[in-house]
Amino acid sequence: ATILVCDDDPSLRELVRAVLGGRYTFIEVADGHQALALTRKLRPDLLVLDLMLPGLSGIEVLAAIRADEELRSLPVMVVTAWSHAAASAIEAGADRFVAKPFEPDELSEAVEELLA
C-alpha cells in the first residue's frame, strides 16, 4: 500500500515512516497544495494529513478530496497537535483522528484498520 504523508515538519514525516516500518511505500509532502496535487496524480491508498499546513490547510485539503467524486473514498487520517480540532476534522470527512504526540501502536493500528 502507498501512504501519502503530508506534514510541514520533516521529523514528523520521518517518525511516521519509522513507526510504520517497511510494510508500505511512502510519498512525503510538506504543504496542502502538494498533498492535493499528488493525491490526484498518484492515488495513494491512504492520506496521513496534518491540519496546520502552509498553502491549503488540512481541512481545505480534506474538503477538496471529499468533494472530488474520484477521490472521496480515499481513507484520510488526520494527525495533528490541535487536539481540539478532532470534531472539525471528523466533520470535514476524516476517517480517523490521531493527536500529536501519538503512541506508535495507536498510529499503526489506525493505519492497519484504514487499509484493511
mmCIF file of N, CA and C in Angstrom:
data_model
loop_
_atom_site.group_PDB
_atom_site.id
_atom_site.type_symbol
_atom_site.label_atom_id
_atom_site.label_comp_id
_atom_site.label_asym_id
_atom_site.label_seq_id
_atom_site.Cartn_x
_atom_site.Cartn_y
_atom_site.Cartn_z
ATOM 1 N N ALA A 1 0.852 -1.195 0.000
ATOM 2 C CA ALA A 1 0.000 0.000 0.000
ATOM 3 C C ALA A 1 0.886 1.242 0.000
ATOM 4 N N THR A 2 0.379 2.292 -0.622
ATOM 5 C CA THR A 2 1.101 3.560 -0.684
ATOM 6 C C THR A 2 0.424 4.563 0.240
ATOM 7 N N ILE A 3 1.233 5.198 1.085
ATOM 8 C CA ILE A 3 0.728 6.194 2.032
ATOM 9 C C ILE A 3 1.342 7.544 1.707
ATOM 10 N N LEU A 4 0.494 8.543 1.501
ATOM 11 C CA LEU A 4 0.958 9.916 1.311
ATOM 12 C C LEU A 4 0.929 10.590 2.671
ATOM 13 N N VAL A 5 2.092 11.063 3.117
ATOM 14 C CA VAL A 5 2.219 11.723 4.414
ATOM 15 C C VAL A 5 2.415 13.213 4.165
ATOM 16 N N CYS A 6 1.483 14.015 4.655
ATOM 17 C CA CYS A 6 1.557 15.467 4.471
ATOM 18 C C CYS A 6 1.695 16.146 5.828
ATOM 19 N N ASP A 7 2.900 16.635 6.090
ATOM 20 C CA ASP A 7 3.175 17.392 7.315
ATOM 21 C C ASP A 7 4.327 18.329 7.003
ATOM 22 N N ASP A 8 4.253 19.562 7.487
ATOM 23 C CA ASP A 8 5.335 20.504 7.190
ATOM 24 C C ASP A 8 6.563 20.275 8.068
ATOM 25 N N ASP A 9 6.485 19.359 9.006
ATOM 26 C CA ASP A 9 7.611 19.039 9.879
ATOM 27 C C ASP A 9 8.295 17.753 9.378
ATOM 28 N N PRO A 10 9.525 17.873 8.825
ATOM 29 C CA PRO A 10 10.207 16.691 8.292
ATOM 30 C C PRO A 10 10.423 15.601 9.340
ATOM 31 N N SER A 11 10.633 15.988 10.596
ATOM 32 C CA SER A 11 10.871 14.980 11.633
ATOM 33 C C SER A 11 9.598 14.168 11.906
ATOM 34 N N LEU A 12 8.429 14.773 11.764
ATOM 35 C CA LEU A 12 7.198 14.011 11.955
ATOM 36 C C LEU A 12 6.979 13.048 10.786
ATOM 37 N N ARG A 13 7.278 13.496 9.577
ATOM 38 C CA ARG A 13 7.158 12.584 8.427
ATOM 39 C C ARG A 13 8.093 11.388 8.617
ATOM 40 N N GLU A 14 9.292 11.655 9.112
ATOM 41 C CA GLU A 14 10.257 10.585 9.370
ATOM 42 C C GLU A 14 9.744 9.641 10.459
ATOM 43 N N LEU A 15 9.137 10.186 11.494
ATOM 44 C CA LEU A 15 8.594 9.373 12.582
ATOM 45 C C LEU A 15 7.473 8.454 12.072
ATOM 46 N N VAL A 16 6.602 8.980 11.231
ATOM 47 C CA VAL A 16 5.525 8.154 10.666
ATOM 48 C C VAL A 16 6.133 6.991 9.881
ATOM 49 N N ARG A 17 7.131 7.287 9.057
ATOM 50 C CA ARG A 17 7.812 6.230 8.295
ATOM 51 C C ARG A 17 8.436 5.199 9.222
ATOM 52 N N ALA A 18 9.104 5.666 10.274
ATOM 53 C CA ALA A 18 9.782 4.759 11.207
ATOM 54 C C ALA A 18 8.778 3.872 11.946
ATOM 55 N N VAL A 19 7.665 4.456 12.385
ATOM 56 C CA VAL A 19 6.658 3.701 13.130
ATOM 57 C C VAL A 19 6.007 2.633 12.249
ATOM 58 N N LEU A 20 5.725 2.986 11.008
ATOM 59 C CA LEU A 20 5.011 2.064 10.135
ATOM 60 C C LEU A 20 5.932 1.070 9.442
ATOM 61 N N GLY A 21 7.225 1.333 9.509
ATOM 62 C CA GLY A 21 8.198 0.364 9.023
ATOM 63 C C GLY A 21 8.188 0.153 7.529
ATOM 64 N N GLY A 22 8.728 -0.969 7.108
ATOM 65 C CA GLY A 22 8.915 -1.246 5.701
ATOM 66 C C GLY A 22 7.733 -1.880 5.009
ATOM 67 N N ARG A 23 6.591 -1.872 5.657
ATOM 68 C CA ARG A 23 5.418 -2.526 5.077
ATOM 69 C C ARG A 23 4.748 -1.709 3.974
ATOM 70 N N TYR A 24 5.077 -0.418 3.897
ATOM 71 C CA TYR A 24 4.368 0.474 2.983
ATOM 72 C C TYR A 24 5.351 1.279 2.142
ATOM 73 N N THR A 25 4.835 1.824 1.047
ATOM 74 C CA THR A 25 5.568 2.786 0.234
ATOM 75 C C THR A 25 5.101 4.169 0.684
ATOM 76 N N PHE A 26 6.046 5.097 0.864
ATOM 77 C CA PHE A 26 5.696 6.437 1.355
ATOM 78 C C PHE A 26 5.980 7.502 0.315
ATOM 79 N N ILE A 27 5.082 8.455 0.246
ATOM 80 C CA ILE A 27 5.271 9.680 -0.513
ATOM 81 C C ILE A 27 5.137 10.781 0.521
ATOM 82 N N GLU A 28 6.062 11.740 0.509
ATOM 83 C CA GLU A 28 6.031 12.794 1.517
ATOM 84 C C GLU A 28 5.912 14.168 0.868
ATOM 85 N N VAL A 29 5.057 14.987 1.452
ATOM 86 C CA VAL A 29 4.908 16.375 1.018
ATOM 87 C C VAL A 29 4.800 17.267 2.244
ATOM 88 N N ALA A 30 5.075 18.565 2.034
ATOM 89 C CA ALA A 30 5.149 19.491 3.166
ATOM 90 C C ALA A 30 4.056 20.548 3.176
ATOM 91 N N ASP A 31 3.195 20.588 2.136
ATOM 92 C CA ASP A 31 2.123 21.593 2.169
ATOM 93 C C ASP A 31 0.854 21.052 1.520
ATOM 94 N N GLY A 32 -0.228 21.769 1.765
ATOM 95 C CA GLY A 32 -1.538 21.322 1.314
ATOM 96 C C GLY A 32 -1.691 21.255 -0.195
ATOM 97 N N HIS A 33 -1.106 22.219 -0.920
ATOM 98 C CA HIS A 33 -1.203 22.208 -2.379
ATOM 99 C C HIS A 33 -0.542 20.958 -2.953
ATOM 100 N N GLN A 34 0.653 20.612 -2.438
ATOM 101 C CA GLN A 34 1.343 19.405 -2.900
ATOM 102 C C GLN A 34 0.521 18.163 -2.565
ATOM 103 N N ALA A 35 -0.053 18.131 -1.372
ATOM 104 C CA ALA A 35 -0.837 16.966 -0.953
ATOM 105 C C ALA A 35 -1.998 16.728 -1.915
ATOM 106 N N LEU A 36 -2.708 17.784 -2.253
ATOM 107 C CA LEU A 36 -3.859 17.645 -3.142
ATOM 108 C C LEU A 36 -3.416 17.249 -4.546
ATOM 109 N N ALA A 37 -2.371 17.889 -5.056
ATOM 110 C CA ALA A 37 -1.879 17.584 -6.410
ATOM 111 C C ALA A 37 -1.409 16.136 -6.513
ATOM 112 N N LEU A 38 -0.639 15.672 -5.533
ATOM 113 C CA LEU A 38 -0.130 14.301 -5.603
ATOM 114 C C LEU A 38 -1.212 13.264 -5.313
ATOM 115 N N THR A 39 -2.188 13.618 -4.493
ATOM 116 C CA THR A 39 -3.308 12.704 -4.260
ATOM 117 C C THR A 39 -4.048 12.491 -5.579
ATOM 118 N N ARG A 40 -4.277 13.570 -6.305
ATOM 119 C CA ARG A 40 -4.979 13.463 -7.596
ATOM 120 C C ARG A 40 -4.153 12.682 -8.611
ATOM 121 N N LYS A 41 -2.843 12.907 -8.616
ATOM 122 C CA LYS A 41 -1.965 12.291 -9.620
ATOM 123 C C LYS A 41 -1.654 10.828 -9.306
ATOM 124 N N LEU A 42 -1.322 10.527 -8.047
ATOM 125 C CA LEU A 42 -0.782 9.214 -7.697
ATOM 126 C C LEU A 42 -1.790 8.258 -7.060
ATOM 127 N N ARG A 43 -2.927 8.784 -6.594
ATOM 128 C CA ARG A 43 -3.964 7.959 -5.981
ATOM 129 C C ARG A 43 -3.419 7.030 -4.886
ATOM 130 N N PRO A 44 -2.905 7.597 -3.797
ATOM 131 C CA PRO A 44 -2.395 6.744 -2.714
ATOM 132 C C PRO A 44 -3.531 5.940 -2.077
ATOM 133 N N ASP A 45 -3.148 4.932 -1.291
ATOM 134 C CA ASP A 45 -4.136 4.099 -0.595
ATOM 135 C C ASP A 45 -4.601 4.737 0.708
ATOM 136 N N LEU A 46 -3.796 5.680 1.232
ATOM 137 C CA LEU A 46 -4.107 6.356 2.496
ATOM 138 C C LEU A 46 -3.424 7.706 2.503
ATOM 139 N N LEU A 47 -4.094 8.707 3.053
ATOM 140 C CA LEU A 47 -3.503 10.028 3.261
ATOM 141 C C LEU A 47 -3.399 10.270 4.757
ATOM 142 N N VAL A 48 -2.175 10.554 5.231
ATOM 143 C CA VAL A 48 -1.934 10.960 6.618
ATOM 144 C C VAL A 48 -1.707 12.462 6.547
ATOM 145 N N LEU A 49 -2.578 13.235 7.186
ATOM 146 C CA LEU A 49 -2.674 14.665 6.940
ATOM 147 C C LEU A 49 -2.619 15.482 8.222
ATOM 148 N N ASP A 50 -1.698 16.445 8.252
ATOM 149 C CA ASP A 50 -1.671 17.424 9.337
ATOM 150 C C ASP A 50 -2.712 18.498 9.023
ATOM 151 N N LEU A 51 -3.137 19.265 10.019
ATOM 152 C CA LEU A 51 -4.106 20.339 9.775
ATOM 153 C C LEU A 51 -3.431 21.679 9.538
ATOM 154 N N MET A 52 -2.373 21.958 10.286
ATOM 155 C CA MET A 52 -1.683 23.244 10.156
ATOM 156 C C MET A 52 -0.594 23.113 9.095
ATOM 157 N N LEU A 53 -0.918 23.583 7.889
ATOM 158 C CA LEU A 53 -0.018 23.450 6.754
ATOM 159 C C LEU A 53 0.120 24.786 6.034
ATOM 160 N N PRO A 54 1.267 25.008 5.391
ATOM 161 C CA PRO A 54 1.375 26.184 4.522
ATOM 162 C C PRO A 54 0.513 25.969 3.274
ATOM 163 N N GLY A 55 0.064 27.052 2.678
ATOM 164 C CA GLY A 55 -0.796 26.929 1.492
ATOM 165 C C GLY A 55 -2.197 26.585 1.923
ATOM 166 N N LEU A 56 -2.688 25.452 1.466
ATOM 167 C CA LEU A 56 -4.005 24.981 1.899
ATOM 168 C C LEU A 56 -3.887 24.319 3.267
ATOM 169 N N SER A 57 -4.870 24.556 4.130
ATOM 170 C CA SER A 57 -4.881 23.862 5.423
ATOM 171 C C SER A 57 -5.300 22.414 5.209
ATOM 172 N N GLY A 58 -5.073 21.581 6.206
ATOM 173 C CA GLY A 58 -5.505 20.200 6.130
ATOM 174 C C GLY A 58 -7.009 20.081 5.947
ATOM 175 N N ILE A 59 -7.768 20.953 6.596
ATOM 176 C CA ILE A 59 -9.232 20.933 6.456
ATOM 177 C C ILE A 59 -9.618 21.258 5.007
ATOM 178 N N GLU A 60 -8.914 22.222 4.381
ATOM 179 C CA GLU A 60 -9.202 22.566 2.982
ATOM 180 C C GLU A 60 -8.855 21.407 2.042
ATOM 181 N N VAL A 61 -7.735 20.738 2.315
ATOM 182 C CA VAL A 61 -7.346 19.570 1.508
ATOM 183 C C VAL A 61 -8.417 18.483 1.643
ATOM 184 N N LEU A 62 -8.813 18.225 2.863
ATOM 185 C CA LEU A 62 -9.821 17.197 3.133
ATOM 186 C C LEU A 62 -11.142 17.536 2.439
ATOM 187 N N ALA A 63 -11.551 18.792 2.504
ATOM 188 C CA ALA A 63 -12.800 19.214 1.855
ATOM 189 C C ALA A 63 -12.717 19.006 0.341
ATOM 190 N N ALA A 64 -11.571 19.323 -0.245
ATOM 191 C CA ALA A 64 -11.400 19.153 -1.692
ATOM 192 C C ALA A 64 -11.447 17.670 -2.075
ATOM 193 N N ILE A 65 -10.845 16.828 -1.257
ATOM 194 C CA ILE A 65 -10.854 15.386 -1.527
ATOM 195 C C ILE A 65 -12.272 14.833 -1.415
ATOM 196 N N ARG A 66 -12.989 15.218 -0.390
ATOM 197 C CA ARG A 66 -14.350 14.712 -0.196
ATOM 198 C C ARG A 66 -15.312 15.236 -1.266
ATOM 199 N N ALA A 67 -14.990 16.386 -1.870
ATOM 200 C CA ALA A 67 -15.839 16.957 -2.925
ATOM 201 C C ALA A 67 -15.532 16.347 -4.292
ATOM 202 N N ASP A 68 -14.429 15.633 -4.421
ATOM 203 C CA ASP A 68 -13.985 15.049 -5.690
ATOM 204 C C ASP A 68 -14.519 13.618 -5.790
ATOM 205 N N GLU A 69 -15.375 13.378 -6.783
ATOM 206 C CA GLU A 69 -16.017 12.074 -6.896
ATOM 207 C C GLU A 69 -15.019 10.924 -6.998
ATOM 208 N N GLU A 70 -13.879 11.151 -7.658
ATOM 209 C CA GLU A 70 -12.888 10.093 -7.842
ATOM 210 C C GLU A 70 -12.043 9.844 -6.595
ATOM 211 N N LEU A 71 -12.008 10.811 -5.682
ATOM 212 C CA LEU A 71 -11.136 10.702 -4.500
ATOM 213 C C LEU A 71 -11.891 10.529 -3.195
ATOM 214 N N ARG A 72 -13.179 10.762 -3.192
ATOM 215 C CA ARG A 72 -13.893 10.866 -1.905
ATOM 216 C C ARG A 72 -13.825 9.615 -1.048
ATOM 217 N N SER A 73 -13.553 8.454 -1.643
ATOM 218 C CA SER A 73 -13.479 7.232 -0.835
ATOM 219 C C SER A 73 -12.084 6.989 -0.253
ATOM 220 N N LEU A 74 -11.121 7.852 -0.573
ATOM 221 C CA LEU A 74 -9.758 7.713 -0.034
ATOM 222 C C LEU A 74 -9.775 7.814 1.493
ATOM 223 N N PRO A 75 -9.212 6.827 2.201
ATOM 224 C CA PRO A 75 -9.122 6.948 3.659
ATOM 225 C C PRO A 75 -8.147 8.086 4.035
ATOM 226 N N VAL A 76 -8.585 8.930 4.969
ATOM 227 C CA VAL A 76 -7.757 10.052 5.431
ATOM 228 C C VAL A 76 -7.668 9.997 6.948
ATOM 229 N N MET A 77 -6.420 9.985 7.433
ATOM 230 C CA MET A 77 -6.170 10.044 8.869
ATOM 231 C C MET A 77 -5.531 11.397 9.177
ATOM 232 N N VAL A 78 -6.181 12.164 10.029
ATOM 233 C CA VAL A 78 -5.636 13.451 10.462
ATOM 234 C C VAL A 78 -4.769 13.218 11.688
ATOM 235 N N VAL A 79 -3.527 13.716 11.604
ATOM 236 C CA VAL A 79 -2.580 13.638 12.723
ATOM 237 C C VAL A 79 -2.150 15.067 13.014
ATOM 238 N N THR A 80 -2.549 15.592 14.170
ATOM 239 C CA THR A 80 -2.257 16.993 14.458
ATOM 240 C C THR A 80 -2.092 17.241 15.950
ATOM 241 N N ALA A 81 -1.367 18.291 16.268
ATOM 242 C CA ALA A 81 -1.209 18.717 17.662
ATOM 243 C C ALA A 81 -2.452 19.467 18.137
ATOM 244 N N TRP A 82 -3.306 19.839 17.235
ATOM 245 C CA TRP A 82 -4.544 20.545 17.570
ATOM 246 C C TRP A 82 -5.574 19.552 18.057
ATOM 247 N N SER A 83 -5.437 19.074 19.277
ATOM 248 C CA SER A 83 -6.354 18.038 19.762
ATOM 249 C C SER A 83 -7.803 18.540 19.805
ATOM 250 N N HIS A 84 -7.995 19.855 19.974
ATOM 251 C CA HIS A 84 -9.354 20.402 19.997
ATOM 252 C C HIS A 84 -10.003 20.389 18.610
ATOM 253 N N ALA A 85 -9.223 20.062 17.563
ATOM 254 C CA ALA A 85 -9.740 20.087 16.195
ATOM 255 C C ALA A 85 -10.335 18.750 15.767
ATOM 256 N N ALA A 86 -10.379 17.785 16.666
ATOM 257 C CA ALA A 86 -10.880 16.450 16.299
ATOM 258 C C ALA A 86 -12.276 16.527 15.697
ATOM 259 N N ALA A 87 -13.176 17.240 16.331
ATOM 260 C CA ALA A 87 -14.552 17.318 15.828
ATOM 261 C C ALA A 87 -14.590 17.952 14.443
ATOM 262 N N SER A 88 -13.822 19.023 14.235
ATOM 263 C CA SER A 88 -13.780 19.685 12.918
ATOM 264 C C SER A 88 -13.238 18.748 11.852
ATOM 265 N N ALA A 89 -12.200 17.993 12.202
ATOM 266 C CA ALA A 89 -11.592 17.066 11.245
ATOM 267 C C ALA A 89 -12.573 15.957 10.865
ATOM 268 N N ILE A 90 -13.268 15.416 11.848
ATOM 269 C CA ILE A 90 -14.237 14.354 11.576
ATOM 270 C C ILE A 90 -15.408 14.904 10.755
ATOM 271 N N GLU A 91 -15.870 16.103 11.105
ATOM 272 C CA GLU A 91 -16.958 16.742 10.351
ATOM 273 C C GLU A 91 -16.553 16.970 8.902
ATOM 274 N N ALA A 92 -15.277 17.323 8.683
ATOM 275 C CA ALA A 92 -14.784 17.595 7.331
ATOM 276 C C ALA A 92 -14.579 16.314 6.531
ATOM 277 N N GLY A 93 -14.647 15.163 7.199
ATOM 278 C CA GLY A 93 -14.564 13.911 6.470
ATOM 279 C C GLY A 93 -13.392 13.019 6.815
ATOM 280 N N ALA A 94 -12.641 13.346 7.856
ATOM 281 C CA ALA A 94 -11.534 12.470 8.259
ATOM 282 C C ALA A 94 -12.086 11.136 8.740
ATOM 283 N N ASP A 95 -11.380 10.062 8.380
ATOM 284 C CA ASP A 95 -11.792 8.729 8.822
ATOM 285 C C ASP A 95 -11.271 8.428 10.223
ATOM 286 N N ARG A 96 -10.140 8.992 10.578
ATOM 287 C CA ARG A 96 -9.548 8.819 11.908
ATOM 288 C C ARG A 96 -8.856 10.111 12.312
ATOM 289 N N PHE A 97 -8.739 10.303 13.630
ATOM 290 C CA PHE A 97 -8.022 11.452 14.184
ATOM 291 C C PHE A 97 -7.022 10.922 15.195
ATOM 292 N N VAL A 98 -5.759 11.294 15.034
ATOM 293 C CA VAL A 98 -4.709 10.903 15.980
ATOM 294 C C VAL A 98 -4.024 12.181 16.446
ATOM 295 N N ALA A 99 -3.998 12.394 17.757
ATOM 296 C CA ALA A 99 -3.388 13.601 18.318
ATOM 297 C C ALA A 99 -1.883 13.419 18.471
ATOM 298 N N LYS A 100 -1.138 14.490 18.157
ATOM 299 C CA LYS A 100 0.311 14.514 18.403
ATOM 300 C C LYS A 100 0.520 14.976 19.835
ATOM 301 N N PRO A 101 1.489 14.476 20.541
ATOM 302 C CA PRO A 101 2.320 13.335 20.160
ATOM 303 C C PRO A 101 1.498 12.059 20.274
ATOM 304 N N PHE A 102 1.746 11.122 19.370
ATOM 305 C CA PHE A 102 0.954 9.897 19.345
ATOM 306 C C PHE A 102 1.777 8.714 19.821
ATOM 307 N N GLU A 103 1.069 7.700 20.266
ATOM 308 C CA GLU A 103 1.698 6.427 20.619
ATOM 309 C C GLU A 103 1.903 5.658 19.315
ATOM 310 N N PRO A 104 3.078 5.080 19.108
ATOM 311 C CA PRO A 104 3.314 4.335 17.869
ATOM 312 C C PRO A 104 2.258 3.266 17.592
ATOM 313 N N ASP A 105 1.828 2.544 18.621
ATOM 314 C CA ASP A 105 0.819 1.498 18.425
ATOM 315 C C ASP A 105 -0.510 2.080 17.949
ATOM 316 N N GLU A 106 -0.851 3.252 18.473
ATOM 317 C CA GLU A 106 -2.110 3.892 18.078
ATOM 318 C C GLU A 106 -2.079 4.226 16.588
ATOM 319 N N LEU A 107 -0.951 4.754 16.116
ATOM 320 C CA LEU A 107 -0.811 5.094 14.704
ATOM 321 C C LEU A 107 -0.870 3.827 13.842
ATOM 322 N N SER A 108 -0.105 2.810 14.223
ATOM 323 C CA SER A 108 -0.068 1.560 13.457
ATOM 324 C C SER A 108 -1.444 0.916 13.362
ATOM 325 N N GLU A 109 -2.151 0.861 14.480
ATOM 326 C CA GLU A 109 -3.471 0.229 14.493
ATOM 327 C C GLU A 109 -4.454 0.992 13.614
ATOM 328 N N ALA A 110 -4.407 2.318 13.663
ATOM 329 C CA ALA A 110 -5.313 3.125 12.845
ATOM 330 C C ALA A 110 -5.019 2.921 11.354
ATOM 331 N N VAL A 111 -3.747 2.876 10.995
ATOM 332 C CA VAL A 111 -3.367 2.656 9.595
ATOM 333 C C VAL A 111 -3.821 1.277 9.128
ATOM 334 N N GLU A 112 -3.565 0.265 9.917
ATOM 335 C CA GLU A 112 -3.956 -1.100 9.547
ATOM 336 C C GLU A 112 -5.477 -1.192 9.367
ATOM 337 N N GLU A 113 -6.208 -0.539 10.258
ATOM 338 C CA GLU A 113 -7.665 -0.572 10.176
ATOM 339 C C GLU A 113 -8.161 0.125 8.920
ATOM 340 N N LEU A 114 -7.558 1.275 8.581
ATOM 341 C CA LEU A 114 -7.996 2.023 7.405
ATOM 342 C C LEU A 114 -7.638 1.324 6.100
ATOM 343 N N LEU A 115 -6.568 0.546 6.115
ATOM 344 C CA LEU A 115 -6.129 -0.131 4.899
ATOM 345 C C LEU A 115 -6.687 -1.553 4.768
ATOM 346 N N ALA A 116 -7.418 -1.992 5.781
ATOM 347 C CA ALA A 116 -7.944 -3.377 5.765
ATOM 348 C C ALA A 116 -9.010 -3.556 4.699
#
